[in-house]
Each structure stands twice: as structure tokens, then as C-alpha cells.
Short mmCIF file of C-alpha atoms and ligand atoms in Angstrom, two decimals:
data_model
loop_
_atom_site.label_atom_id
_atom_site.label_comp_id
_atom_site.label_asym_id
_atom_site.label_seq_id
_atom_site.Cartn_x
_atom_site.Cartn_y
_atom_site.Cartn_z
CA MET A 1 0.00 0.00 0.00
CA LYS A 2 2.73 2.40 1.07
CA HIS A 3 4.74 1.46 -2.02
CA ASN A 4 1.77 2.06 -4.30
CA ILE A 5 1.28 5.52 -2.90
CA LEU A 6 4.98 6.29 -3.36
CA LEU A 7 4.79 5.06 -6.93
CA LEU A 8 1.75 7.25 -7.61
CA ILE A 9 3.48 10.30 -6.15
CA THR A 10 6.59 9.63 -8.27
CA LEU A 11 4.53 9.17 -11.43
CA PHE A 12 2.62 12.35 -10.67
CA SER A 13 5.83 14.37 -10.21
CA ILE A 14 7.31 12.91 -13.39
CA SER A 15 4.22 13.79 -15.41
CA LEU A 16 4.15 17.28 -13.88
CA SER A 17 7.79 17.94 -14.76
CA ALA A 18 7.35 16.49 -18.26
CA GLN A 19 4.65 19.06 -19.02
CA LYS A 20 5.89 22.13 -20.78
CA GLY A 21 5.83 25.50 -19.09
CA LEU A 22 6.17 29.11 -20.22
CA LYS A 23 9.96 28.84 -19.92
CA ASP A 24 9.93 26.27 -22.73
CA TYR A 25 8.25 28.68 -25.13
CA ALA A 26 10.53 31.68 -24.56
CA ASP A 27 13.96 32.71 -25.86
CA PHE A 28 14.67 34.50 -22.57
CA PRO A 29 14.27 33.52 -18.90
CA ILE A 30 10.81 33.74 -17.35
CA GLY A 31 10.62 34.06 -13.60
CA SER A 32 8.61 34.92 -10.54
CA ALA A 33 9.22 36.59 -7.21
CA ILE A 34 9.13 33.93 -4.52
CA SER A 35 9.69 33.24 -0.86
CA THR A 36 11.42 29.96 -0.06
CA TRP A 37 9.42 29.74 3.18
CA GLY A 38 6.22 30.26 1.21
CA TYR A 39 7.12 27.48 -1.21
CA ASN A 40 8.07 25.13 1.64
CA ARG A 41 4.52 25.55 2.96
CA ASP A 42 2.75 25.64 -0.39
CA THR A 43 4.36 22.91 -2.47
CA VAL A 44 1.60 23.09 -5.09
CA SER A 45 2.72 26.64 -5.94
CA ARG A 46 6.34 25.52 -5.83
CA ASP A 47 5.81 22.62 -8.24
CA ILE A 48 3.90 24.78 -10.72
CA HIS A 49 6.69 27.36 -10.49
CA VAL A 50 9.32 24.77 -11.33
CA ARG A 51 7.31 23.62 -14.33
CA GLU A 52 6.59 27.11 -15.65
CA PHE A 53 9.68 29.18 -14.86
CA ASN A 54 13.46 29.14 -14.86
CA SER A 55 14.25 32.27 -12.85
CA ILE A 56 13.62 33.44 -9.28
CA THR A 57 13.76 36.75 -7.46
CA ALA A 58 13.23 36.94 -3.69
CA ASN A 59 10.13 38.95 -2.92
CA ASN A 60 11.63 40.12 0.39
CA GLN A 61 14.27 37.82 1.83
CA MET A 62 17.28 39.28 -0.02
CA LYS A 63 16.55 42.92 0.86
CA MET A 64 18.75 44.95 3.22
CA ALA A 65 16.22 44.89 6.06
CA SER A 66 16.43 41.10 5.94
CA ILE A 67 20.22 40.66 5.54
CA ALA A 68 21.46 43.57 7.68
CA ARG A 69 18.62 43.84 10.18
CA GLU A 70 20.99 44.16 13.15
CA LYS A 71 23.85 46.60 13.37
CA GLY A 72 27.21 44.96 12.77
CA VAL A 73 25.77 41.58 11.74
CA TYR A 74 24.97 40.15 8.32
CA ASN A 75 22.52 37.27 8.31
CA PHE A 76 22.97 35.56 4.97
CA ASP A 77 20.73 32.62 5.80
CA PRO A 78 17.67 33.86 3.83
CA ALA A 79 19.88 34.45 0.76
CA ASP A 80 21.54 31.06 1.18
CA GLN A 81 18.10 29.50 1.03
CA MET A 82 17.42 31.23 -2.28
CA VAL A 83 20.71 29.89 -3.65
CA ALA A 84 19.84 26.37 -2.48
CA PHE A 85 16.43 26.60 -4.16
CA ALA A 86 17.99 27.90 -7.39
CA GLU A 87 20.50 25.08 -7.46
CA LYS A 88 18.00 22.36 -6.59
CA TYR A 89 15.46 23.46 -9.18
CA ASN A 90 17.76 24.78 -11.88
CA GLN A 91 16.68 28.41 -11.68
CA ARG A 92 18.53 31.60 -12.51
CA LEU A 93 18.80 33.64 -9.30
CA PHE A 94 18.27 37.38 -9.58
CA GLY A 95 19.33 39.53 -6.61
CA HIS A 96 16.80 42.09 -5.38
CA ALA A 97 17.71 44.65 -4.09
CA LEU A 98 20.98 46.01 -2.70
CA VAL A 99 20.05 49.65 -2.04
CA TRP A 100 16.39 50.58 -1.67
CA HIS A 101 14.89 53.38 0.45
CA SER A 102 12.01 51.16 1.50
CA SER A 103 14.21 48.44 2.98
CA THR A 104 16.78 50.30 5.03
CA PRO A 105 17.07 48.70 8.50
CA ALA A 106 15.98 50.94 11.38
CA TRP A 107 19.46 51.10 12.97
CA LEU A 108 20.81 52.89 9.88
CA SER A 109 19.14 56.12 11.08
CA GLU A 110 21.99 56.34 13.66
CA ILE A 111 24.42 57.15 10.84
CA GLU A 112 22.12 58.93 8.39
CA ASN A 113 23.84 62.28 8.95
CA ASN A 114 27.31 60.80 8.59
CA PRO A 115 28.17 60.43 4.87
CA VAL A 116 31.50 58.74 5.58
CA ALA A 117 29.94 56.09 7.81
CA LEU A 118 27.05 55.54 5.42
CA ASP A 119 29.37 55.14 2.45
CA SER A 120 31.64 52.79 4.31
CA PHE A 121 28.69 50.64 5.41
CA MET A 122 27.35 50.53 1.84
CA ARG A 123 30.78 49.53 0.51
CA ASP A 124 31.26 46.79 3.08
CA TYR A 125 27.70 45.48 2.68
CA ILE A 126 27.86 45.31 -1.11
CA HIS A 127 31.37 43.87 -1.18
CA LYS A 128 30.59 41.08 1.30
CA TYR A 129 27.10 40.35 -0.04
CA VAL A 130 27.81 40.38 -3.78
CA GLY A 131 31.21 38.74 -3.22
CA ARG A 132 29.66 35.87 -1.26
CA TYR A 133 27.32 35.05 -4.15
CA LYS A 134 29.75 35.67 -7.00
CA GLY A 135 28.83 33.28 -9.79
CA LYS A 136 25.60 32.27 -8.00
CA VAL A 137 23.54 35.42 -8.40
CA ASP A 138 23.32 36.22 -12.10
CA GLY A 139 22.36 39.87 -11.78
CA TRP A 140 21.38 42.42 -9.15
CA ASP A 141 19.01 45.32 -8.74
CA VAL A 142 21.83 47.42 -7.34
CA VAL A 143 19.69 50.51 -6.82
CA ASN A 144 15.93 50.21 -6.68
CA GLU A 145 13.65 53.23 -7.13
CA ALA A 146 16.24 56.03 -7.31
CA MET A 147 13.63 58.34 -8.81
CA ASN A 148 10.70 60.12 -7.18
CA THR A 149 7.35 58.37 -7.25
CA ALA A 150 6.10 60.76 -9.95
CA GLY A 151 7.66 63.23 -12.35
CA PRO A 152 11.23 64.18 -13.17
CA GLY A 153 13.21 64.16 -9.94
CA TRP A 154 15.45 62.06 -7.75
CA ARG A 155 14.04 60.44 -4.64
CA GLU A 156 15.47 62.08 -1.52
CA THR A 157 16.47 58.91 0.28
CA ILE A 158 18.98 58.75 3.13
CA TRP A 159 21.58 57.70 0.54
CA TYR A 160 20.80 60.65 -1.70
CA LYS A 161 20.72 63.15 1.16
CA ALA A 162 24.11 62.03 2.45
CA LEU A 163 25.98 61.24 -0.76
CA GLY A 164 24.06 62.99 -3.55
CA LYS A 165 23.52 61.35 -6.93
CA GLU A 166 26.96 59.82 -6.59
CA TYR A 167 25.50 57.11 -4.32
CA VAL A 168 24.16 55.29 -7.37
CA ALA A 169 27.60 55.33 -9.06
CA LYS A 170 29.25 54.15 -5.85
CA ALA A 171 26.83 51.26 -5.36
CA LEU A 172 27.36 50.08 -8.94
CA ARG A 173 31.15 50.32 -8.63
CA TYR A 174 31.19 48.38 -5.36
CA ALA A 175 29.03 45.65 -6.88
CA HIS A 176 31.24 45.42 -9.94
CA GLU A 177 34.35 45.16 -7.77
CA ALA A 178 32.79 42.22 -5.92
CA ASP A 179 31.54 40.39 -9.04
CA PRO A 180 32.71 41.72 -12.41
CA ASP A 181 30.48 39.23 -14.25
CA ALA A 182 27.16 40.08 -12.59
CA VAL A 183 24.61 42.07 -14.62
CA LEU A 184 24.02 45.28 -12.67
CA PHE A 185 20.64 46.99 -12.85
CA VAL A 186 18.87 50.10 -11.77
CA ASN A 187 15.18 49.31 -11.42
CA ASP A 188 12.10 51.50 -11.02
CA PHE A 189 8.31 51.62 -11.25
CA ASN A 190 5.90 53.62 -13.43
CA THR A 191 8.71 54.41 -15.90
CA GLU A 192 6.64 52.65 -18.57
CA ARG A 193 3.82 55.19 -18.11
CA ASP A 194 5.32 58.35 -16.57
CA THR A 195 7.35 59.80 -19.43
CA ALA A 196 8.93 62.55 -17.30
CA LYS A 197 10.16 59.92 -14.84
CA LEU A 198 11.41 57.79 -17.73
CA HIS A 199 13.42 60.66 -19.16
CA GLU A 200 15.00 61.48 -15.79
CA THR A 201 16.00 57.80 -15.52
CA LEU A 202 17.50 57.93 -19.02
CA ARG A 203 19.42 61.08 -18.08
CA MET A 204 20.83 59.25 -15.06
CA ILE A 205 21.89 56.34 -17.27
CA LYS A 206 23.58 58.66 -19.78
CA TRP A 207 25.48 60.30 -16.94
CA LEU A 208 26.55 56.94 -15.46
CA GLN A 209 27.68 55.70 -18.87
CA SER A 210 29.62 58.90 -19.56
CA GLU A 211 31.42 58.42 -16.22
CA LYS A 212 32.23 54.79 -17.17
CA VAL A 213 30.23 53.49 -14.21
CA PRO A 214 29.63 49.73 -14.62
CA ILE A 215 25.89 49.69 -15.26
CA SER A 216 24.63 46.87 -17.46
CA GLY A 217 20.87 46.67 -16.96
CA LEU A 218 17.66 48.68 -16.76
CA GLY A 219 14.67 47.20 -14.96
CA PHE A 220 11.08 48.19 -15.61
CA GLN A 221 9.04 46.90 -12.68
CA MET A 222 5.85 46.98 -14.78
CA HIS A 223 3.22 46.98 -12.07
CA LEU A 224 0.69 47.71 -14.77
CA ARG A 225 -2.91 48.78 -14.91
CA MET A 226 -5.30 47.73 -17.64
CA ASP A 227 -5.68 51.34 -18.86
CA ILE A 228 -1.99 52.11 -19.48
CA PRO A 229 -1.82 52.60 -23.27
CA ASN A 230 0.32 50.12 -25.21
CA GLU A 231 1.85 52.99 -27.20
CA THR A 232 3.21 54.57 -24.02
CA ILE A 233 4.68 51.27 -22.87
CA GLU A 234 6.21 50.62 -26.29
CA TYR A 235 7.80 54.07 -26.34
CA ALA A 236 9.34 53.51 -22.89
CA LEU A 237 10.79 50.09 -23.70
CA LYS A 238 12.17 51.41 -26.99
CA LYS A 239 13.88 54.31 -25.25
CA GLY A 240 15.16 51.92 -22.59
CA ALA A 241 16.59 49.57 -25.20
CA GLU A 242 18.36 52.49 -26.92
CA THR A 243 20.67 52.72 -23.90
CA GLY A 244 22.18 49.39 -24.99
CA LEU A 245 21.54 47.93 -21.51
CA MET A 246 19.93 44.60 -20.72
CA ILE A 247 16.19 45.17 -20.23
CA HIS A 248 14.35 43.27 -17.48
CA LEU A 249 10.59 43.42 -17.02
CA SER A 250 11.25 42.73 -13.40
CA GLU A 251 7.98 42.74 -11.40
CA VAL A 252 5.12 42.27 -13.84
CA ASP A 253 1.47 42.23 -12.80
CA ILE A 254 -1.64 43.88 -14.29
CA ILE A 255 -4.40 45.26 -12.07
CA PHE A 256 -7.93 46.39 -12.92
CA ASN A 257 -8.34 48.76 -10.01
CA THR A 258 -6.05 51.62 -9.18
CA HIS A 259 -4.03 53.05 -6.28
CA ASP A 260 -2.02 56.13 -5.33
CA ASP A 261 1.33 54.29 -5.13
CA THR A 262 1.32 54.28 -1.32
CA GLN A 263 0.77 51.37 1.05
CA GLY A 264 -2.96 50.98 1.66
CA GLY A 265 -3.72 53.47 -1.13
CA GLY A 266 -5.98 51.24 -3.21
CA LYS A 267 -9.06 52.54 -5.00
CA GLN A 268 -11.61 49.83 -5.61
CA LEU A 269 -13.24 50.39 -9.02
CA TYR A 270 -14.33 46.79 -9.65
CA ASP A 271 -15.54 44.40 -6.97
CA ASP A 272 -15.94 41.40 -9.22
CA ILE A 273 -14.20 39.94 -12.18
CA THR A 274 -16.15 39.05 -15.34
CA PRO A 275 -15.18 36.75 -18.24
CA GLU A 276 -14.83 39.87 -20.43
CA MET A 277 -12.38 41.43 -17.99
CA LEU A 278 -10.36 38.22 -17.83
CA ALA A 279 -10.20 38.07 -21.62
CA ALA A 280 -9.11 41.72 -21.83
CA GLN A 281 -6.38 41.02 -19.28
CA GLY A 282 -5.23 38.07 -21.40
CA LYS A 283 -4.94 40.41 -24.38
CA LYS A 284 -2.96 42.92 -22.30
CA TYR A 285 -0.49 40.24 -21.18
CA GLU A 286 -0.14 39.17 -24.80
CA ASP A 287 0.50 42.76 -25.91
CA ILE A 288 3.20 43.31 -23.26
CA VAL A 289 5.17 40.24 -24.30
CA ARG A 290 4.81 41.14 -27.99
CA ILE A 291 6.02 44.69 -27.35
CA TYR A 292 9.01 43.38 -25.38
CA ARG A 293 9.95 40.97 -28.17
CA LYS A 294 9.44 43.64 -30.81
CA VAL A 295 11.37 46.59 -29.40
CA VAL A 296 14.05 44.98 -27.21
CA PRO A 297 16.79 43.35 -29.30
CA LYS A 298 17.32 39.66 -28.50
CA SER A 299 20.78 40.27 -27.06
CA GLN A 300 19.26 42.72 -24.53
CA GLN A 301 16.34 40.53 -23.41
CA TYR A 302 17.23 39.75 -19.80
CA GLY A 303 13.80 38.24 -19.23
CA ILE A 304 10.34 38.73 -17.79
CA THR A 305 9.63 38.21 -14.10
CA PHE A 306 6.19 38.17 -12.46
CA TRP A 307 5.87 39.69 -8.99
CA GLY A 308 4.14 36.52 -7.85
CA TYR A 309 2.37 34.48 -10.48
CA SER A 310 -0.93 33.59 -8.79
CA ASP A 311 -3.85 35.61 -7.47
CA ARG A 312 -3.47 33.46 -4.35
CA SER A 313 -0.15 35.00 -3.39
CA SER A 314 0.06 38.34 -5.21
CA TRP A 315 1.30 41.21 -3.02
CA ILE A 316 -1.23 43.65 -4.53
CA ASN A 317 -4.29 42.88 -2.42
CA GLY A 318 -2.48 43.06 0.90
CA PHE A 319 -0.22 46.00 0.11
CA PHE A 320 -2.77 48.34 -1.47
CA LYS A 321 -5.78 47.01 0.47
CA LEU A 322 -7.55 46.05 -2.72
CA LYS A 323 -9.43 43.14 -4.12
CA ASP A 324 -7.82 42.52 -7.48
CA TRP A 325 -6.76 39.75 -9.89
CA PRO A 326 -3.37 40.82 -11.21
CA THR A 327 -1.63 37.59 -12.25
CA ILE A 328 -1.71 34.66 -14.70
CA TYR A 329 -2.99 31.94 -12.30
CA ASP A 330 -6.19 32.25 -10.26
CA ALA A 331 -6.49 31.72 -6.52
CA ASN A 332 -7.24 28.02 -7.11
CA MET A 333 -3.97 27.70 -9.01
CA GLN A 334 -5.64 27.32 -12.39
CA PRO A 335 -4.22 29.15 -15.43
CA LYS A 336 -6.29 32.22 -16.38
CA PRO A 337 -6.89 33.67 -19.85
CA ALA A 338 -3.89 35.85 -18.85
CA TYR A 339 -1.75 32.70 -18.98
CA GLU A 340 -2.89 31.87 -22.49
CA GLY A 341 -2.41 35.51 -23.51
CA PHE A 342 1.15 35.53 -22.20
CA LYS A 343 1.85 32.31 -24.09
CA ARG A 344 0.40 33.76 -27.29
CA GLY A 345 2.64 36.77 -26.80
CA LEU A 346 5.61 34.42 -26.87
CA GLY A 347 4.44 33.37 -30.32
CA LYS A 348 3.11 29.99 -29.15
C1 XIL B 1 7.09 44.26 -2.01
C2 XIL B 1 6.80 42.88 -1.45
O1 XIL B 1 6.19 42.08 -2.43
C3 XIL B 1 5.91 43.02 -0.24
O2 XIL B 1 5.74 41.75 0.38
C4 XIL B 1 6.53 44.00 0.76
O3 XIL B 1 5.62 44.24 1.80
C5 XIL B 1 6.86 45.32 0.09
O4 XIL B 1 7.67 45.08 -1.03
N1 XIL B 1 8.57 47.21 -5.84
C6 XIL B 1 9.65 46.44 -5.46
C7 XIL B 1 9.45 45.27 -4.60
O5 XIL B 1 10.78 46.68 -5.93
O6 XIL B 1 10.55 45.00 -3.77
C8 XIL B 1 8.18 45.39 -3.78
O7 XIL B 1 7.98 44.18 -3.09
C9 XIL B 1 7.01 45.73 -4.68
C10 XIL B 1 7.23 47.05 -5.37
#
């Protein structure tokens, strides 16, 4: 009896892994943000992930507040777990994020008015962290969200206030010193729709390139809304690709409702989802992939990563206090029309 059950489980896993996933239809890596603890609890989600995708980004466990939570101590355990998962399941590991205003540990406020101390912490942190995972982490979001939420301006983070714009150049240089082969990104949100913000980002990239700073990637988070025009998105990706950098659609999801970009700032426009809305979302996913394939040259296609791939575990509902359906799998872990749309976008 026990043996029969074991045999059934083995056959089931073999048939699951033999099925093709989105990764098998794409010329570039396809990934999702994950938590290794989440996947340990929810093995159904984990197994579907392994079938569908070949890239992982940590949704939280590789951020500064997780690794450097206590002053003077680095806890690399959460990152080690990501590496172990990547190795076990043959996934590319993308590092997110080294420097991000939203994930600075509380103790850092002790040195926020001391540029020398802040710089020396950043240097040590990036050197030790990136150096430890040299050859294991393929690329990093070195600086996340350097620009203001809206419009053409830099975000006044503790790094910016202490070190000026130079903090971005420093972070990239430190990362390159620790792993010269890693692909080094700056990553931001709304740049696909806010043209003023896009242009400020492009100005920053031009400046970094003119200073020979080792930047090699530009990430568009792509937390999209159904009403963002395709033409605007296409323009942004085209301009991004003109920099010559690798282009990562790094945190893709598509919501129906809206929000004001702040935690809890959701605005509920739709309480229920209809078949028409699901079909329209499928078309939008298809359009995004087609635009990416059309305007980003093959050699610059770093890949497409979902910020969670199921409505069961998407961050949107909790973070913005919304009821929404932003992803390609529904809450029962069934593929949505969005899944088929994404696949069509890949030309399959
Ligand atoms: C989000 C996580 O998904 C949430 O669990 C956390 O509460 C806040 O951060 N842009 C980013 C990601 O670059 O790191 C954010 O992740 C989502 C927005």
C-alpha cells in the first residue's frame, strides 16, 4: 500500500515535470518573485513554479532589512536559502535589491547624517554580499527606485541626502568590484507610463555611462494597470533599449483597479471579475510580451519576471488594500486567460 502511494506520487511528479511551461516557449528567462518559506509551505505553488519558470527573485528575503537587520551583523541565511532553491530546481537567481529606500534597516538612522559612515557601510555590505554570491547570483538590482514616485526628480532617500547622486555610481562600482560578471541593474516603477520619470531615468543612465560606471541593466518593474496605453509602454521600452543595456521586465502584474502608489492606497473600481475582464487582461499580457519581443533586441532581453504568479499569493491585495486579480494563475492555481495571452505573446 505504502509502495503504491509512493509510486503514484513519483509518477505524478514525473508527469508534472514532463509538461511544458512558459519557460519552454521563450527565448529568454521567465521568472517569478518567490519566498522559499512560502514554497516550503505551499508545495503546489512551488511545483507549478518549477514547471513554468526558470528564474527566481526573492520577494523580500534578499533585501537589506532582511540581511542587515541588526547593526554589525549580516545574516545571509535567507539568501543562502534562495541559492539552495535555485540550485536544486535549476533556476537563474536574480538579486533584489541592494540599495532601496524602502528596505533600510531601522538602525541605519543612527548614521544617516554621517556620509563617511554611510558610504563605508554601503561599501562593506555590497562587497561582502555580492562577493559571497559571485557566480551564484546572475544579476542584481543594485539601486531600486532612485527616482521620485512621480515626475522628473530624484528620490530624496537617506543615501541621496548624504551622498548625492553619486551614491548610485558608488553602489554600482562596489558591486562590480565584488563580481565583475554580474549584470548590474537600476530598477524602477511607473517608468513605462510616466514619461517625465522615464526621461530622468534615461538622463541618469547617460550620466553613469559617460562616467564609465559599470551599469549593465535597466529594470522596468511593470506593475501595470489595464488602462496604461500600449503605445506609451512601447515608447518607454524602446527608449530603454536604446541605452544598450539589458532590459528586465522585473515585477510584472496587471491590475484592474487603481491606487495612489502608497501602502494601503488602493481605489476599488471593480468588486468582481467578469469573463470579459479576464479576456481583456489576457490580451494585455499578450501585448506586453509582444512589445518586449518587438522593441528589445534579442541580445538585450534579460527576461520577464512576475511579482508573484498567482492571485493566491500576489502582493497587490495586501499591500494596497484592494481586491484585485493581477496575475496569470487564479487563486485556485488554475491558469487564467492571462496565462494563455502571455503564451500567445511568446508566439506559441
Ligand atoms: C514588495 C513585497 O512584495 C511586499 O511583500 C513588501 O511588503 C513590500 O515590497 N517594488 C519592489 C518590490 O521593488 O521590492 C516590492 O515588493 C514591490 C514594489
